[in-house]
Amino acid sequence: MKAVGFHEHGGLDKLVTLEVPPPAVCDHDVLVKVQACALNHLDLWVREGLPGLKLQMPHIPGCDVAGEVVEVGGKVAYPPKGTRVAVNPGRWCGTCEWCVRGEHPLCPEYKIMGEHTPGGYAEYVSVPAANCVELPTDFDYVQAAAAPLVFQTAWRALITRAEIRPGEDVLILGAGSGVSTAAIQIAKLAGCTVYVTSSSDEKLRRAKEIGADVLINHRQMEFDKAVWELTGKRGVDVVLEHVGEATFERSFRALAKGGRLVFVGATTGPAAKFDLRRGFWRQVNLLGSTMGSQAEFEEVMGLVLRRRLNPVVDRTFPLEKTREAQERLAKGEQFGKIVLTMG
Ligand SMILES: [Zn+2]
């Protein structure tokens, strides 16, 4: 089959077209003919190399897949051949204490398709049958591929971890990212007032179209100061943080008393700084979160498939243009998800 991947870690120039055998289909797996595969920042880090990540080369990235089931393993009762599906990229053991509790992202064996295992920049990918959700016949593959990773991440962070409630003020950093475009809609659906930040007025305008209430251009004013002014020195109840080192202290300072800072990423670096005294005096909560359980995935995908939440697609590229697609993501030019299509 045709695929795009790399033989060694490095820059964009390491991405090459591969001709490799289609993956084997184990008893509990299905073979999906990939129709669309969304990009994630993770794809860039996997290409560049992550500490402790040892890959079998050549490696095929790609976490977010939608396509058609074309072959099923010996023990698969569902989904049958011909089903149109989107796939949860998480993998877990199913038997440890965390899996038994349904806390799949805490499984010591937790893996992400495309990071630790061959992913969706390919004509075919083999996935656990249990990770598939069926798409309605009129649901677009590109839209479906744009949802799994970022919607489960935003759902677990805001609903399960931060427990957002109607009427609360929720600040979401970086209006244009995939997680943010999911989080804005989830917070809005939950009845919150949504604050977003960006350095781009155009991205803020688009964030407003999908539900953001209060727009903060952090080139004009630091966002923590802006929040302070806009809330009458109260702060926001919840901050969704995925930027990391560059913003964490300001996110911390933007919190109301008793507020919750939920963090799901560290794009600009891992070393966060904040004032402990401010933290205990104002009794704030720091909540780590990553990915989602199968139950969370199915819950949020149910809302996506019923069009209560709408994946935002920035642009599509054919598989042959994967380098250009990753370059656009690396530059941060996108609003929403960049999606590869197989044609
Ligand atoms: Zn487990």
mmCIF file of C-alpha atoms and ligand atoms in Angstrom:
data_model
loop_
_atom_site.group_PDB
_atom_site.id
_atom_site.type_symbol
_atom_site.label_atom_id
_atom_site.label_comp_id
_atom_site.label_asym_id
_atom_site.label_seq_id
_atom_site.Cartn_x
_atom_site.Cartn_y
_atom_site.Cartn_z
ATOM 1 C CA MET A 1 0.000 0.000 0.000
ATOM 2 C CA LYS A 2 0.959 3.632 -0.362
ATOM 3 C CA ALA A 3 1.810 5.584 2.791
ATOM 4 C CA VAL A 4 3.759 8.615 3.977
ATOM 5 C CA GLY A 5 6.238 8.312 6.821
ATOM 6 C CA PHE A 6 9.902 8.545 7.744
ATOM 7 C CA HIS A 7 12.961 6.296 8.044
ATOM 8 C CA GLU A 8 14.642 8.541 10.627
ATOM 9 C CA HIS A 9 13.635 11.421 12.909
ATOM 10 C CA GLY A 10 14.161 14.989 11.733
ATOM 11 C CA GLY A 11 12.663 17.863 9.770
ATOM 12 C CA LEU A 12 9.930 17.999 7.153
ATOM 13 C CA ASP A 13 12.375 16.679 4.525
ATOM 14 C CA LYS A 14 12.349 13.290 6.316
ATOM 15 C CA LEU A 15 8.741 12.692 5.235
ATOM 16 C CA VAL A 16 8.746 10.368 2.244
ATOM 17 C CA THR A 17 6.317 8.291 0.237
ATOM 18 C CA LEU A 18 6.494 4.641 1.258
ATOM 19 C CA GLU A 19 5.420 1.452 -0.459
ATOM 20 C CA VAL A 20 4.776 -1.052 2.352
ATOM 21 C CA PRO A 21 2.621 -4.153 2.895
ATOM 22 C CA PRO A 22 -0.820 -3.429 4.423
ATOM 23 C CA PRO A 23 -0.882 -4.082 8.197
ATOM 24 C CA ALA A 24 -1.823 -7.522 9.546
ATOM 25 C CA VAL A 25 -5.319 -7.822 11.005
ATOM 26 C CA CYS A 26 -5.327 -9.518 14.433
ATOM 27 C CA ASP A 27 -8.330 -11.357 15.909
ATOM 28 C CA HIS A 28 -9.892 -8.310 17.585
ATOM 29 C CA ASP A 29 -8.931 -5.773 14.894
ATOM 30 C CA VAL A 30 -10.462 -4.444 11.730
ATOM 31 C CA LEU A 31 -8.694 -3.159 8.624
ATOM 32 C CA VAL A 32 -9.858 0.337 7.720
ATOM 33 C CA LYS A 33 -9.444 1.762 4.230
ATOM 34 C CA VAL A 34 -8.467 5.287 5.211
ATOM 35 C CA GLN A 35 -10.466 8.060 3.563
ATOM 36 C CA ALA A 36 -9.271 10.958 5.717
ATOM 37 C CA CYS A 37 -6.639 11.435 8.422
ATOM 38 C CA ALA A 38 -6.348 14.624 10.488
ATOM 39 C CA LEU A 39 -3.011 16.070 11.575
ATOM 40 C CA ASN A 40 -2.112 16.755 15.200
ATOM 41 C CA HIS A 41 0.847 18.548 16.771
ATOM 42 C CA LEU A 42 1.827 15.141 18.066
ATOM 43 C CA ASP A 43 2.658 14.143 14.465
ATOM 44 C CA LEU A 44 5.324 16.862 14.337
ATOM 45 C CA TRP A 45 6.876 15.782 17.641
ATOM 46 C CA VAL A 46 6.859 12.129 16.591
ATOM 47 C CA ARG A 47 8.645 13.057 13.365
ATOM 48 C CA GLU A 48 11.196 15.179 15.242
ATOM 49 C CA GLY A 49 11.660 12.481 17.907
ATOM 50 C CA LEU A 50 10.441 12.331 21.517
ATOM 51 C CA PRO A 51 12.512 11.262 24.530
ATOM 52 C CA GLY A 52 11.976 7.555 25.188
ATOM 53 C CA LEU A 53 10.023 6.963 21.971
ATOM 54 C CA LYS A 54 11.613 4.040 20.125
ATOM 55 C CA LEU A 55 9.920 3.354 16.811
ATOM 56 C CA GLN A 56 10.143 0.590 14.291
ATOM 57 C CA MET A 57 11.249 2.288 11.055
ATOM 58 C CA PRO A 58 9.897 3.302 8.690
ATOM 59 C CA HIS A 59 7.198 4.847 10.877
ATOM 60 C CA ILE A 60 3.790 5.975 9.607
ATOM 61 C CA PRO A 61 2.258 8.818 11.682
ATOM 62 C CA GLY A 62 -1.417 9.848 11.900
ATOM 63 C CA CYS A 63 -3.770 9.533 14.910
ATOM 64 C CA ASP A 64 -7.158 10.590 13.567
ATOM 65 C CA VAL A 65 -8.676 8.259 11.020
ATOM 66 C CA ALA A 66 -12.030 7.909 9.298
ATOM 67 C CA GLY A 67 -12.692 5.330 6.619
ATOM 68 C CA GLU A 68 -14.392 2.104 5.653
ATOM 69 C CA VAL A 69 -13.978 -1.309 7.286
ATOM 70 C CA VAL A 70 -12.739 -3.651 4.535
ATOM 71 C CA GLU A 71 -11.625 -6.685 6.557
ATOM 72 C CA VAL A 72 -12.435 -7.985 10.038
ATOM 73 C CA GLY A 73 -10.426 -10.139 12.476
ATOM 74 C CA GLY A 74 -11.556 -13.655 13.454
ATOM 75 C CA LYS A 75 -13.164 -12.608 16.747
ATOM 76 C CA VAL A 76 -14.839 -9.394 15.611
ATOM 77 C CA ALA A 77 -18.633 -9.322 15.862
ATOM 78 C CA TYR A 78 -18.902 -5.605 15.165
ATOM 79 C CA PRO A 79 -18.406 -3.481 13.067
ATOM 80 C CA PRO A 80 -18.963 -5.596 9.937
ATOM 81 C CA LYS A 81 -17.234 -5.132 6.592
ATOM 82 C CA GLY A 82 -18.502 -2.062 4.763
ATOM 83 C CA THR A 83 -19.155 0.023 7.907
ATOM 84 C CA ARG A 84 -18.079 3.657 7.720
ATOM 85 C CA VAL A 85 -16.195 4.487 10.915
ATOM 86 C CA ALA A 86 -14.156 7.008 12.885
ATOM 87 C CA VAL A 87 -11.516 5.563 15.206
ATOM 88 C CA ASN A 88 -10.440 6.311 18.773
ATOM 89 C CA PRO A 89 -6.625 6.510 18.481
ATOM 90 C CA GLY A 90 -6.058 5.349 22.108
ATOM 91 C CA ARG A 91 -4.837 1.798 22.886
ATOM 92 C CA TRP A 92 -4.850 0.208 26.335
ATOM 93 C CA CYS A 93 -4.443 -3.200 27.983
ATOM 94 C CA GLY A 94 -8.032 -3.657 29.180
ATOM 95 C CA THR A 95 -7.082 -5.572 32.343
ATOM 96 C CA CYS A 96 -5.092 -3.278 34.680
ATOM 97 C CA GLU A 97 -6.673 -1.467 37.653
ATOM 98 C CA TRP A 98 -7.097 1.724 35.593
ATOM 99 C CA CYS A 99 -8.672 -0.006 32.602
ATOM 100 C CA VAL A 100 -11.060 -1.917 34.898
ATOM 101 C CA ARG A 101 -12.197 1.462 36.273
ATOM 102 C CA GLY A 102 -12.631 2.731 32.703
ATOM 103 C CA GLU A 103 -9.753 5.209 33.126
ATOM 104 C CA HIS A 104 -8.061 4.175 29.892
ATOM 105 C CA PRO A 105 -5.651 7.143 29.533
ATOM 106 C CA LEU A 106 -4.079 6.156 32.896
ATOM 107 C CA CYS A 107 -3.271 2.604 31.707
ATOM 108 C CA PRO A 108 0.498 1.927 31.959
ATOM 109 C CA GLU A 109 0.237 0.374 28.483
ATOM 110 C CA TYR A 110 -1.601 3.396 27.042
ATOM 111 C CA LYS A 111 -0.527 4.153 23.495
ATOM 112 C CA ILE A 112 -1.674 6.400 20.693
ATOM 113 C CA MET A 113 -2.035 5.190 17.129
ATOM 114 C CA GLY A 114 0.415 7.085 14.942
ATOM 115 C CA GLU A 115 2.685 7.828 17.889
ATOM 116 C CA HIS A 116 3.590 4.336 19.124
ATOM 117 C CA THR A 117 1.956 2.237 16.398
ATOM 118 C CA PRO A 118 1.549 2.662 12.600
ATOM 119 C CA GLY A 119 -0.954 5.427 11.887
ATOM 120 C CA GLY A 120 -3.249 6.807 9.257
ATOM 121 C CA TYR A 121 -1.002 8.540 6.701
ATOM 122 C CA ALA A 122 -1.685 5.431 4.642
ATOM 123 C CA GLU A 123 -4.186 3.650 2.463
ATOM 124 C CA TYR A 124 -4.961 1.142 5.228
ATOM 125 C CA VAL A 125 -4.667 0.991 8.990
ATOM 126 C CA SER A 126 -5.422 -1.837 11.403
ATOM 127 C CA VAL A 127 -7.327 -0.799 14.557
ATOM 128 C CA PRO A 128 -9.119 -2.522 17.465
ATOM 129 C CA ALA A 129 -12.746 -3.118 16.484
ATOM 130 C CA ALA A 130 -13.830 -1.747 19.889
ATOM 131 C CA ASN A 131 -12.288 1.649 19.057
ATOM 132 C CA CYS A 132 -14.608 2.281 16.097
ATOM 133 C CA VAL A 133 -17.752 4.401 16.060
ATOM 134 C CA GLU A 134 -20.099 4.075 13.118
ATOM 135 C CA LEU A 135 -20.738 7.158 10.989
ATOM 136 C CA PRO A 136 -24.187 8.060 9.671
ATOM 137 C CA THR A 137 -24.332 7.553 5.891
ATOM 138 C CA ASP A 138 -24.390 11.300 5.218
ATOM 139 C CA PHE A 139 -21.534 12.153 7.599
ATOM 140 C CA ASP A 140 -18.439 13.376 5.803
ATOM 141 C CA TYR A 141 -15.151 11.451 6.307
ATOM 142 C CA VAL A 142 -13.121 14.666 6.538
ATOM 143 C CA GLN A 143 -15.334 16.030 9.337
ATOM 144 C CA ALA A 144 -15.230 12.677 11.102
ATOM 145 C CA ALA A 145 -11.418 12.462 10.957
ATOM 146 C CA ALA A 146 -11.135 15.972 12.403
ATOM 147 C CA ALA A 147 -12.836 14.974 15.656
ATOM 148 C CA PRO A 148 -11.448 12.019 17.641
ATOM 149 C CA LEU A 149 -8.263 13.249 19.330
ATOM 150 C CA VAL A 150 -9.131 16.858 20.024
ATOM 151 C CA PHE A 151 -12.772 16.360 20.970
ATOM 152 C CA GLN A 152 -12.032 13.602 23.486
ATOM 153 C CA THR A 153 -9.177 15.691 24.901
ATOM 154 C CA ALA A 154 -11.334 18.801 25.311
ATOM 155 C CA TRP A 155 -14.285 16.767 26.629
ATOM 156 C CA ARG A 156 -12.337 14.975 29.356
ATOM 157 C CA ALA A 157 -10.525 18.189 30.338
ATOM 158 C CA LEU A 158 -13.609 20.392 30.616
ATOM 159 C CA ILE A 159 -16.448 18.006 31.486
ATOM 160 C CA THR A 160 -14.785 15.207 33.478
ATOM 161 C CA ARG A 161 -11.817 16.967 35.050
ATOM 162 C CA ALA A 162 -12.817 20.646 35.402
ATOM 163 C CA GLU A 163 -16.538 19.801 35.784
ATOM 164 C CA ILE A 164 -17.651 23.018 34.086
ATOM 165 C CA ARG A 165 -21.126 24.221 34.989
ATOM 166 C CA PRO A 166 -23.698 26.537 33.370
ATOM 167 C CA GLY A 167 -22.938 30.195 33.963
ATOM 168 C CA GLU A 168 -19.236 29.755 34.618
ATOM 169 C CA ASP A 169 -16.532 31.772 32.873
ATOM 170 C CA VAL A 170 -14.135 29.547 30.914
ATOM 171 C CA LEU A 171 -10.940 30.860 29.338
ATOM 172 C CA ILE A 172 -9.546 28.914 26.384
ATOM 173 C CA LEU A 173 -6.052 29.763 25.188
ATOM 174 C CA GLY A 174 -5.182 29.965 21.487
ATOM 175 C CA ALA A 175 -8.388 30.294 19.478
ATOM 176 C CA GLY A 176 -7.156 28.453 16.386
ATOM 177 C CA SER A 177 -5.914 25.103 17.703
ATOM 178 C CA GLY A 178 -7.872 21.904 17.197
ATOM 179 C CA VAL A 179 -8.344 21.419 20.945
ATOM 180 C CA SER A 180 -9.537 25.025 21.294
ATOM 181 C CA THR A 181 -12.072 24.852 18.478
ATOM 182 C CA ALA A 182 -13.480 21.736 20.187
ATOM 183 C CA ALA A 183 -13.310 23.263 23.678
ATOM 184 C CA ILE A 184 -15.065 26.501 22.682
ATOM 185 C CA GLN A 185 -18.073 24.516 21.444
ATOM 186 C CA ILE A 186 -18.129 22.132 24.424
ATOM 187 C CA ALA A 187 -17.976 24.987 26.949
ATOM 188 C CA LYS A 188 -20.708 26.809 25.059
ATOM 189 C CA LEU A 189 -22.910 23.710 24.935
ATOM 190 C CA ALA A 190 -22.416 23.364 28.714
ATOM 191 C CA GLY A 191 -23.799 26.879 29.205
ATOM 192 C CA CYS A 192 -20.556 28.690 30.019
ATOM 193 C CA THR A 193 -19.348 32.128 28.979
ATOM 194 C CA VAL A 194 -16.338 31.475 26.756
ATOM 195 C CA TYR A 195 -13.259 33.710 26.712
ATOM 196 C CA VAL A 196 -10.648 33.067 24.026
ATOM 197 C CA THR A 197 -7.194 34.445 23.280
ATOM 198 C CA SER A 198 -5.269 34.814 20.045
ATOM 199 C CA SER A 199 -2.735 37.133 18.444
ATOM 200 C CA SER A 200 -4.903 37.162 15.310
ATOM 201 C CA ASP A 201 -8.118 39.168 14.968
ATOM 202 C CA GLU A 202 -9.119 36.882 12.118
ATOM 203 C CA LYS A 203 -8.868 33.799 14.343
ATOM 204 C CA LEU A 204 -10.828 35.598 17.069
ATOM 205 C CA ARG A 205 -13.534 36.463 14.563
ATOM 206 C CA ARG A 206 -13.804 32.812 13.591
ATOM 207 C CA ALA A 207 -13.813 31.744 17.249
ATOM 208 C CA LYS A 208 -16.808 34.014 17.730
ATOM 209 C CA GLU A 209 -18.612 32.270 14.867
ATOM 210 C CA ILE A 210 -18.335 28.943 16.699
ATOM 211 C CA GLY A 211 -19.513 30.318 20.043
ATOM 212 C CA ALA A 212 -16.801 32.334 21.806
ATOM 213 C CA ASP A 213 -18.276 35.256 23.783
ATOM 214 C CA VAL A 214 -15.277 37.347 24.849
ATOM 215 C CA LEU A 215 -12.333 37.860 22.486
ATOM 216 C CA ILE A 216 -8.880 38.820 23.764
ATOM 217 C CA ASN A 217 -6.108 39.776 21.360
ATOM 218 C CA HIS A 218 -3.036 39.223 23.522
ATOM 219 C CA ARG A 219 -0.925 41.420 21.241
ATOM 220 C CA GLN A 220 -2.977 44.370 22.461
ATOM 221 C CA MET A 221 -3.070 43.454 26.148
ATOM 222 C CA GLU A 222 -1.634 40.546 28.164
ATOM 223 C CA PHE A 223 -4.505 38.115 28.538
ATOM 224 C CA ASP A 224 -4.360 37.846 32.336
ATOM 225 C CA LYS A 225 -4.678 41.628 32.638
ATOM 226 C CA ALA A 226 -7.504 41.623 30.104
ATOM 227 C CA VAL A 227 -9.349 38.917 32.073
ATOM 228 C CA TRP A 228 -8.846 40.894 35.259
ATOM 229 C CA GLU A 229 -10.418 43.996 33.687
ATOM 230 C CA LEU A 230 -13.218 42.149 31.920
ATOM 231 C CA THR A 231 -14.286 40.277 35.072
ATOM 232 C CA GLY A 232 -14.047 43.197 37.499
ATOM 233 C CA LYS A 233 -10.927 41.692 39.156
ATOM 234 C CA ARG A 234 -12.693 38.406 39.818
ATOM 235 C CA GLY A 235 -10.957 36.134 37.307
ATOM 236 C CA VAL A 236 -12.401 33.184 35.406
ATOM 237 C CA ASP A 237 -13.646 29.941 36.949
ATOM 238 C CA VAL A 238 -11.769 27.664 34.560
ATOM 239 C CA VAL A 239 -8.752 28.000 32.270
ATOM 240 C CA LEU A 240 -7.988 25.405 29.602
ATOM 241 C CA GLU A 241 -4.211 25.527 29.143
ATOM 242 C CA HIS A 242 -2.289 23.703 26.409
ATOM 243 C CA VAL A 243 0.370 26.272 25.524
ATOM 244 C CA GLY A 244 2.646 25.526 28.494
ATOM 245 C CA GLU A 245 5.697 27.427 29.609
ATOM 246 C CA ALA A 246 4.949 30.644 27.695
ATOM 247 C CA THR A 247 1.507 31.171 29.247
ATOM 248 C CA PHE A 248 1.115 29.027 32.369
ATOM 249 C CA GLU A 249 1.855 31.775 34.891
ATOM 250 C CA ARG A 250 -0.611 34.139 33.237
ATOM 251 C CA SER A 251 -3.232 31.376 33.098
ATOM 252 C CA PHE A 252 -2.702 30.826 36.815
ATOM 253 C CA ARG A 253 -3.118 34.546 37.482
ATOM 254 C CA ALA A 254 -6.337 34.699 35.437
ATOM 255 C CA LEU A 255 -8.114 32.275 37.821
ATOM 256 C CA ALA A 256 -10.880 33.316 40.180
ATOM 257 C CA LYS A 257 -10.708 32.200 43.812
ATOM 258 C CA GLY A 258 -11.357 28.469 43.917
ATOM 259 C CA GLY A 259 -10.817 28.344 40.137
ATOM 260 C CA ARG A 260 -9.597 25.335 38.166
ATOM 261 C CA LEU A 261 -6.676 25.341 35.762
ATOM 262 C CA VAL A 262 -6.879 22.256 33.568
ATOM 263 C CA PHE A 263 -3.801 21.583 31.463
ATOM 264 C CA VAL A 264 -3.578 19.184 28.530
ATOM 265 C CA GLY A 265 -0.392 20.162 26.741
ATOM 266 C CA ALA A 266 2.898 22.022 26.841
ATOM 267 C CA THR A 267 3.520 23.126 23.274
ATOM 268 C CA THR A 268 5.998 25.885 24.248
ATOM 269 C CA GLY A 269 7.849 23.881 26.909
ATOM 270 C CA PRO A 270 7.335 21.914 30.129
ATOM 271 C CA ALA A 271 8.693 24.225 32.866
ATOM 272 C CA ALA A 272 5.731 26.035 34.434
ATOM 273 C CA LYS A 273 6.192 28.774 37.006
ATOM 274 C CA PHE A 274 3.641 30.163 39.431
ATOM 275 C CA ASP A 275 3.384 31.700 42.875
ATOM 276 C CA LEU A 276 2.447 29.042 45.434
ATOM 277 C CA ARG A 277 1.303 31.701 47.916
ATOM 278 C CA ARG A 278 -1.219 33.041 45.460
ATOM 279 C CA GLY A 279 -2.335 29.459 44.835
ATOM 280 C CA PHE A 280 -3.074 28.499 48.433
ATOM 281 C CA TRP A 281 -4.452 31.873 49.431
ATOM 282 C CA ARG A 282 -6.901 31.833 46.520
ATOM 283 C CA GLN A 283 -7.411 28.053 46.860
ATOM 284 C CA VAL A 284 -7.041 27.202 43.188
ATOM 285 C CA ASN A 285 -7.018 23.732 41.673
ATOM 286 C CA LEU A 286 -4.522 22.402 39.137
ATOM 287 C CA LEU A 287 -5.893 19.534 37.052
ATOM 288 C CA GLY A 288 -3.827 17.504 34.605
ATOM 289 C CA SER A 289 -5.716 15.772 31.800
ATOM 290 C CA THR A 290 -4.880 13.868 28.659
ATOM 291 C CA MET A 291 -6.837 12.126 25.890
ATOM 292 C CA GLY A 292 -10.055 10.375 27.022
ATOM 293 C CA SER A 293 -11.576 7.019 27.907
ATOM 294 C CA GLN A 294 -13.564 4.990 25.378
ATOM 295 C CA ALA A 295 -16.754 6.110 27.198
ATOM 296 C CA GLU A 296 -15.762 9.775 26.892
ATOM 297 C CA PHE A 297 -14.826 9.248 23.251
ATOM 298 C CA GLU A 298 -18.203 7.674 22.476
ATOM 299 C CA GLU A 299 -20.090 10.356 24.392
ATOM 300 C CA VAL A 300 -18.454 13.272 22.611
ATOM 301 C CA MET A 301 -18.510 11.544 19.205
ATOM 302 C CA GLY A 302 -22.250 11.008 19.704
ATOM 303 C CA LEU A 303 -22.642 14.786 19.948
ATOM 304 C CA VAL A 304 -20.407 15.308 16.914
ATOM 305 C CA LEU A 305 -22.363 12.799 14.827
ATOM 306 C CA ARG A 306 -25.646 14.446 15.882
ATOM 307 C CA ARG A 307 -24.088 17.790 14.882
ATOM 308 C CA ARG A 308 -24.357 19.349 18.320
ATOM 309 C CA LEU A 309 -20.593 19.827 18.095
ATOM 310 C CA ASN A 310 -18.953 20.543 14.745
ATOM 311 C CA PRO A 311 -15.332 19.746 13.944
ATOM 312 C CA VAL A 312 -13.713 22.777 12.341
ATOM 313 C CA VAL A 313 -11.704 21.881 9.244
ATOM 314 C CA ASP A 314 -9.057 24.403 8.268
ATOM 315 C CA ARG A 315 -7.966 22.847 5.001
ATOM 316 C CA THR A 316 -7.523 19.478 3.327
ATOM 317 C CA PHE A 317 -4.436 18.237 1.512
ATOM 318 C CA PRO A 318 -4.018 15.072 -0.582
ATOM 319 C CA LEU A 319 -1.664 12.484 0.969
ATOM 320 C CA GLU A 320 1.043 13.412 -1.563
ATOM 321 C CA LYS A 321 1.100 16.930 -0.058
ATOM 322 C CA THR A 322 1.731 15.771 3.530
ATOM 323 C CA ARG A 323 4.856 17.932 3.834
ATOM 324 C CA GLU A 324 2.924 21.085 2.954
ATOM 325 C CA ALA A 325 0.192 20.065 5.385
ATOM 326 C CA GLN A 326 2.641 19.549 8.265
ATOM 327 C CA GLU A 327 4.410 22.799 7.381
ATOM 328 C CA ARG A 328 1.139 24.721 7.723
ATOM 329 C CA LEU A 329 0.540 23.140 11.133
ATOM 330 C CA ALA A 330 4.107 23.874 12.276
ATOM 331 C CA LYS A 331 3.657 27.548 11.376
ATOM 332 C CA GLY A 332 0.422 27.768 13.375
ATOM 333 C CA GLU A 333 -1.432 29.323 10.443
ATOM 334 C CA GLN A 334 -4.476 27.090 10.763
ATOM 335 C CA PHE A 335 -7.889 27.615 12.317
ATOM 336 C CA GLY A 336 -9.121 24.142 13.220
ATOM 337 C CA LYS A 337 -7.943 20.858 11.794
ATOM 338 C CA ILE A 338 -5.740 20.153 8.797
ATOM 339 C CA VAL A 339 -6.869 16.911 7.177
ATOM 340 C CA LEU A 340 -5.194 14.578 4.668
ATOM 341 C CA THR A 341 -7.415 12.888 2.106
ATOM 342 C CA MET A 342 -6.630 9.675 0.245
ATOM 343 C CA GLY A 343 -7.773 9.699 -3.292
HETATM 344 ZN ZN ZN B 1 -4.699 -1.013 31.278
#
